Short mmCIF file of N, CA and C in Angstrom, two decimals:
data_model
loop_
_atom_site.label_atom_id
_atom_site.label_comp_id
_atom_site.label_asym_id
_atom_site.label_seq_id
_atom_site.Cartn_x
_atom_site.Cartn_y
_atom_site.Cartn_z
N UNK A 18 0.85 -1.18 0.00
CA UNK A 18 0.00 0.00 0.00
C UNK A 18 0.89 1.23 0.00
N UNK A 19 0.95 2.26 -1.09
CA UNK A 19 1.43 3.09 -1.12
C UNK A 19 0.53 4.69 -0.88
N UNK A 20 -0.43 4.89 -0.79
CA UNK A 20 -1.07 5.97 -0.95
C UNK A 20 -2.55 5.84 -0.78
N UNK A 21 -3.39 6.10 0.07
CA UNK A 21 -4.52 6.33 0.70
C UNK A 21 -5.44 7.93 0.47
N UNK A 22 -6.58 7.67 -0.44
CA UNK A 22 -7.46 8.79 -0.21
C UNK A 22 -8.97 8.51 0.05
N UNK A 23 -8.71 8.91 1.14
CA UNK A 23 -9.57 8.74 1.86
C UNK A 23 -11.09 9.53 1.86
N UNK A 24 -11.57 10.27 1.08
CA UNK A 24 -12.39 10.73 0.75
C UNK A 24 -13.69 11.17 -0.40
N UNK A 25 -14.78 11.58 -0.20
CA UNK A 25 -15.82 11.66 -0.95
C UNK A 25 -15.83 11.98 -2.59
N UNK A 26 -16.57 11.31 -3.42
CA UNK A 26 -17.45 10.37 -3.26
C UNK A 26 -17.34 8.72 -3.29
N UNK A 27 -15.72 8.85 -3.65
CA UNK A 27 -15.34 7.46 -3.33
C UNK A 27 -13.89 7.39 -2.89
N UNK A 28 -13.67 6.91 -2.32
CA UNK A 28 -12.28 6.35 -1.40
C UNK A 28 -11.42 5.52 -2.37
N UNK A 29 -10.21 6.30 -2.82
CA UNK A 29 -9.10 5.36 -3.58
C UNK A 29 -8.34 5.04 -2.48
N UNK A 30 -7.01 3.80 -3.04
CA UNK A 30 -6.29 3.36 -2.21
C UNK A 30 -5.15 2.72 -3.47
N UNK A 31 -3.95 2.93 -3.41
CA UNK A 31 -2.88 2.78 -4.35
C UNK A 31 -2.24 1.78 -3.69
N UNK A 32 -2.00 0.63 -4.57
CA UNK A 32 -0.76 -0.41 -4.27
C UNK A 32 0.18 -0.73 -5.33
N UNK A 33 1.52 -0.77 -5.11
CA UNK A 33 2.28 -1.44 -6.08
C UNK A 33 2.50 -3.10 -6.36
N UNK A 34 2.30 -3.08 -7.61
CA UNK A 34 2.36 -4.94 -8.32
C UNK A 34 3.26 -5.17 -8.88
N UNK A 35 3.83 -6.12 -8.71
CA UNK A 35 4.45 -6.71 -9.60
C UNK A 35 4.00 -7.52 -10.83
N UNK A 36 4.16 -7.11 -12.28
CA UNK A 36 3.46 -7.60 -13.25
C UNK A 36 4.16 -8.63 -13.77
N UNK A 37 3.80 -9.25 -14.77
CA UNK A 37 5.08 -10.81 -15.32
C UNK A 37 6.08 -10.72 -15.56
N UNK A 38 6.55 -9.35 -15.87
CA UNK A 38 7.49 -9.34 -16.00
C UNK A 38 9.01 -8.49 -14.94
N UNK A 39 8.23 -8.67 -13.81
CA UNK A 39 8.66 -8.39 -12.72
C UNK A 39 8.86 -6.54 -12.37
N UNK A 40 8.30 -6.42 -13.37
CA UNK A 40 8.25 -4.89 -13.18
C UNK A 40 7.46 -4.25 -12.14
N UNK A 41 7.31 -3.15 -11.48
CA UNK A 41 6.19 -2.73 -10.71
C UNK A 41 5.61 -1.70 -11.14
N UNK A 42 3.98 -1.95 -10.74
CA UNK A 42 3.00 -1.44 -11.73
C UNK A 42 2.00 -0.64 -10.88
N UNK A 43 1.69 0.76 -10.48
CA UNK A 43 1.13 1.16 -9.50
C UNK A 43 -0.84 1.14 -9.79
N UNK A 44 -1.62 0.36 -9.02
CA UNK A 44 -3.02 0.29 -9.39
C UNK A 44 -3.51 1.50 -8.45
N UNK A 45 -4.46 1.35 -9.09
CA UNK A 45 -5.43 2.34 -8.17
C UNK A 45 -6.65 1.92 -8.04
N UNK A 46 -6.89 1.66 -6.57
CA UNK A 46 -7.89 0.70 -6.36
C UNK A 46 -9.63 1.51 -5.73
N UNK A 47 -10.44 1.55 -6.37
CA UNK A 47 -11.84 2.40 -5.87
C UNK A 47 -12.72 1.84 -5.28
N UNK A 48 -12.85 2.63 -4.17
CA UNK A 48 -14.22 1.31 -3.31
C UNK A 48 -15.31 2.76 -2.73
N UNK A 49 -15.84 2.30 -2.09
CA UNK A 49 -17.40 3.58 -1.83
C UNK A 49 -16.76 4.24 -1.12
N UNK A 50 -17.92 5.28 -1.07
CA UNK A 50 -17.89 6.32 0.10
C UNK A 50 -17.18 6.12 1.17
N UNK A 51 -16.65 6.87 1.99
CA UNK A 51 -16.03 7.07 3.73
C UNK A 51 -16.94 6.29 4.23
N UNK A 52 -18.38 6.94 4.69
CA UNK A 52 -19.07 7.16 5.22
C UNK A 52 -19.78 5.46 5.05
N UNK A 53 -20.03 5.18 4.16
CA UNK A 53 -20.48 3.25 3.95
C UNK A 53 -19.44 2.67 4.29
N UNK A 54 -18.17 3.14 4.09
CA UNK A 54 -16.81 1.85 4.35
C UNK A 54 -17.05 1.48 6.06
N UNK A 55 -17.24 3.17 6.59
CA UNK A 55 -17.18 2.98 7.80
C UNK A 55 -18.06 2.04 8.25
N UNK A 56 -19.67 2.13 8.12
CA UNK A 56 -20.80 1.37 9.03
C UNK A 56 -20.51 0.21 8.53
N UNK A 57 -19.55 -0.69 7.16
CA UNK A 57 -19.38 -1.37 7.16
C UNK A 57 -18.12 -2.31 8.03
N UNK A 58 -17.47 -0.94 8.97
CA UNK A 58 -16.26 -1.50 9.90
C UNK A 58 -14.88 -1.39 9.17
N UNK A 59 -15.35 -1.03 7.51
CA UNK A 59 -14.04 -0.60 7.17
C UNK A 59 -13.49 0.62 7.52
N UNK A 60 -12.31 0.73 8.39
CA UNK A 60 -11.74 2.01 8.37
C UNK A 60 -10.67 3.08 8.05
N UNK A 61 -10.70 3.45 8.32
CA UNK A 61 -8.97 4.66 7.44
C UNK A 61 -8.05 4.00 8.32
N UNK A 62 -8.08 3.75 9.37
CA UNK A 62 -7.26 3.47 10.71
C UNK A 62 -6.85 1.96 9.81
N UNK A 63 -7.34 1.38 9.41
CA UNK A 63 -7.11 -0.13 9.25
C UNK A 63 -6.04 -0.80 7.93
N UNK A 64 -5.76 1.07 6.78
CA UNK A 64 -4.95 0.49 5.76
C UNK A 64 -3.59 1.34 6.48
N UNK A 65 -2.42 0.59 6.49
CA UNK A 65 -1.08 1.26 6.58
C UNK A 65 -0.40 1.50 5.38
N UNK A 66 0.35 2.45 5.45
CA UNK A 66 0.89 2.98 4.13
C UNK A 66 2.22 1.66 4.20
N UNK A 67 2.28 0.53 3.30
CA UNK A 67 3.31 -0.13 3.32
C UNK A 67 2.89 -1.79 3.66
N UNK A 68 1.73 -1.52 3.93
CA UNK A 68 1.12 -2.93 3.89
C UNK A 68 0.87 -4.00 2.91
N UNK A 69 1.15 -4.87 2.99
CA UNK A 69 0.49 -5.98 1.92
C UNK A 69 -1.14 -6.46 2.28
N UNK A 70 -1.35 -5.88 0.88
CA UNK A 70 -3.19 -6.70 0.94
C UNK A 70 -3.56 -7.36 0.01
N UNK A 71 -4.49 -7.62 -0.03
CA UNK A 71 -4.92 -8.74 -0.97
C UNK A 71 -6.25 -8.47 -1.41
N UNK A 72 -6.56 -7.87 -3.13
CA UNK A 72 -6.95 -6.96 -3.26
C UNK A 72 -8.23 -7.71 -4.73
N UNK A 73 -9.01 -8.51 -3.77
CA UNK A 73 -10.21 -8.74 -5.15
C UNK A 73 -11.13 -7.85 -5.65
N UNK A 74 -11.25 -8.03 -6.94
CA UNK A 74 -12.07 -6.62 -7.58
C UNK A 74 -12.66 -7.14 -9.22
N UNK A 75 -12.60 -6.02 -9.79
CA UNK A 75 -12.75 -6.29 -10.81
C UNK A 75 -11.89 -4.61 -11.93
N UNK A 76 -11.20 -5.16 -13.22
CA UNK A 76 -10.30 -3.91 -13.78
C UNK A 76 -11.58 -3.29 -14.58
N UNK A 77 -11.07 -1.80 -15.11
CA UNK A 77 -12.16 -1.23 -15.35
C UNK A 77 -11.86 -1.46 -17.14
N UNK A 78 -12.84 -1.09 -17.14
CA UNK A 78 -13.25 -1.27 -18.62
C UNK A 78 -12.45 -1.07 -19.70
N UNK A 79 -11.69 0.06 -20.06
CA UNK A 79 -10.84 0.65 -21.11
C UNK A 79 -9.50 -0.21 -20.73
N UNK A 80 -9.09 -0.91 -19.46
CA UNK A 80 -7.90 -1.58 -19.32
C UNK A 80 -6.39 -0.86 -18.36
N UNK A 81 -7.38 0.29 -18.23
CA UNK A 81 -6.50 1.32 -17.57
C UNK A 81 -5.67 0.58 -15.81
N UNK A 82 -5.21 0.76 -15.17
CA UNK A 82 -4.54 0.15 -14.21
C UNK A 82 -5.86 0.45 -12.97
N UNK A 83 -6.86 0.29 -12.98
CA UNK A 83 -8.07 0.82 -12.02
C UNK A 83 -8.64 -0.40 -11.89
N UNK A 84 -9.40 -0.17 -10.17
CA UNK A 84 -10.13 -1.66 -10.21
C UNK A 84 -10.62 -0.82 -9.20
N UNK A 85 -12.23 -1.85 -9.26
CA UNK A 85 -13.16 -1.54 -8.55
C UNK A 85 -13.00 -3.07 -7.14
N UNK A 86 -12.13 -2.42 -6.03
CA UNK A 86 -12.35 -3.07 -4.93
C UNK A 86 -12.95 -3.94 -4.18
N UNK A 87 -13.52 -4.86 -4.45
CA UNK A 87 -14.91 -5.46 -3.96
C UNK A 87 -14.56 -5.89 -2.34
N UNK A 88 -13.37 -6.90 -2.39
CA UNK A 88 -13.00 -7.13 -1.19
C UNK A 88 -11.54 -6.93 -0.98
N UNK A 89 -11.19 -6.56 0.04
CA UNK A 89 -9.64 -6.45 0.69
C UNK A 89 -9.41 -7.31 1.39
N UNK A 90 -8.18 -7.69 1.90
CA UNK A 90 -7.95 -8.46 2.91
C UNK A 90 -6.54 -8.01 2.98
N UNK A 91 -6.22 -7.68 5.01
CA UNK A 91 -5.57 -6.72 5.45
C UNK A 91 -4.40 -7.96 6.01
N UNK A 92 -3.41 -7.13 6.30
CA UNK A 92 -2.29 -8.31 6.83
C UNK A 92 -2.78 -9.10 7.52
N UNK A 93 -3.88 -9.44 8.84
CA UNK A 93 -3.97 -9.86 9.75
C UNK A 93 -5.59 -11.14 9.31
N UNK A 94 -5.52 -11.22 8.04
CA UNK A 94 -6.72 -11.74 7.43
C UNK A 94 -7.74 -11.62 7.62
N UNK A 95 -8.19 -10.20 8.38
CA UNK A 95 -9.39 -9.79 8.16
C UNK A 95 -10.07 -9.51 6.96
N UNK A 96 -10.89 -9.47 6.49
CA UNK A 96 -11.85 -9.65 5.24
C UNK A 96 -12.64 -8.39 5.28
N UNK A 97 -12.43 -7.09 4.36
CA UNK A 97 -13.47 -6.04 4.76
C UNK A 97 -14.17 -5.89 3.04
N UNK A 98 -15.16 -5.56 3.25
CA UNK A 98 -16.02 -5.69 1.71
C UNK A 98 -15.65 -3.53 1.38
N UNK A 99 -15.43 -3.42 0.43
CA UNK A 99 -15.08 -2.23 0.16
C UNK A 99 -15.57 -1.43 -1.16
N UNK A 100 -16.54 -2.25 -2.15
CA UNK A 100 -17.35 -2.43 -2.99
C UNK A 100 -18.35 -0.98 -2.74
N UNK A 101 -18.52 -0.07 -4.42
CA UNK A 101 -19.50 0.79 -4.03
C UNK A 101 -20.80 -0.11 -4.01
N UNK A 102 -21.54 0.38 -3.21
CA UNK A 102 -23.08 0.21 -3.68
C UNK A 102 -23.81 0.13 -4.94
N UNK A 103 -24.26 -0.94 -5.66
CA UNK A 103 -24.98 -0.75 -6.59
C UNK A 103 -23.72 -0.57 -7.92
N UNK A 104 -22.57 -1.38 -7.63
CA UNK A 104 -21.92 -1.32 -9.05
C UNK A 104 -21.87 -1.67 -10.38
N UNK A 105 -22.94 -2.88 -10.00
CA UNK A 105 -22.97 -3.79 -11.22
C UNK A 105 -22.00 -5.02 -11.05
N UNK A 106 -20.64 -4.80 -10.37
CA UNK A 106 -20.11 -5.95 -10.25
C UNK A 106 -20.33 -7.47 -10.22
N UNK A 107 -19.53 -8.40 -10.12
CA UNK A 107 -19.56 -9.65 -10.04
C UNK A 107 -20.43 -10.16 -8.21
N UNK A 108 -20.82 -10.58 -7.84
CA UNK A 108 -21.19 -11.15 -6.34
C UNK A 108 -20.04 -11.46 -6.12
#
């Protein structure tokens, strides 16, 4: 985890990848509102800048390095759903 924004109308969160060819590739990952992450128990407090997560989603359309967040999972294998409302996504 390199970079955290934490704010309206949707909450990004940046990690670096390593792609096949061992290069590193910076995503940018989009999940809902503050305000839903929270009542869902997701919180700002809970990503560290430097963390490894584990980051299911889905990439966006044009192929661009963006993904829509669905679920995270934080060093400690907690499981937080991070998905906007009403995306259309996969279940």
């Amino acid at each position: 985890l390199v970079k955290v924004e934490w704010t309206n109308p949707h909450t990004y969160f940046y990690v670096d990848v390593k792609d096949d060819k061992g290069e590193v590739v910076r995503w940018a990952c989009e999940s809902g509102a503050p305000g839903a992450l929270s009542r869902r128990g997701f919180k700002r407090s809970l990503l560290k800048l430097g963390d490894t997560l584990i980051v299911d989603g889905y990439r966006a359309k044009n192929g661009a390095n963006l993904m829509d967040a669905r679920r995270v999972t934080l060093p400690d294998g907690q499981v937080m759903v991070g998905a906007s409302a009403g995306d259309g996504g996969p279940q």
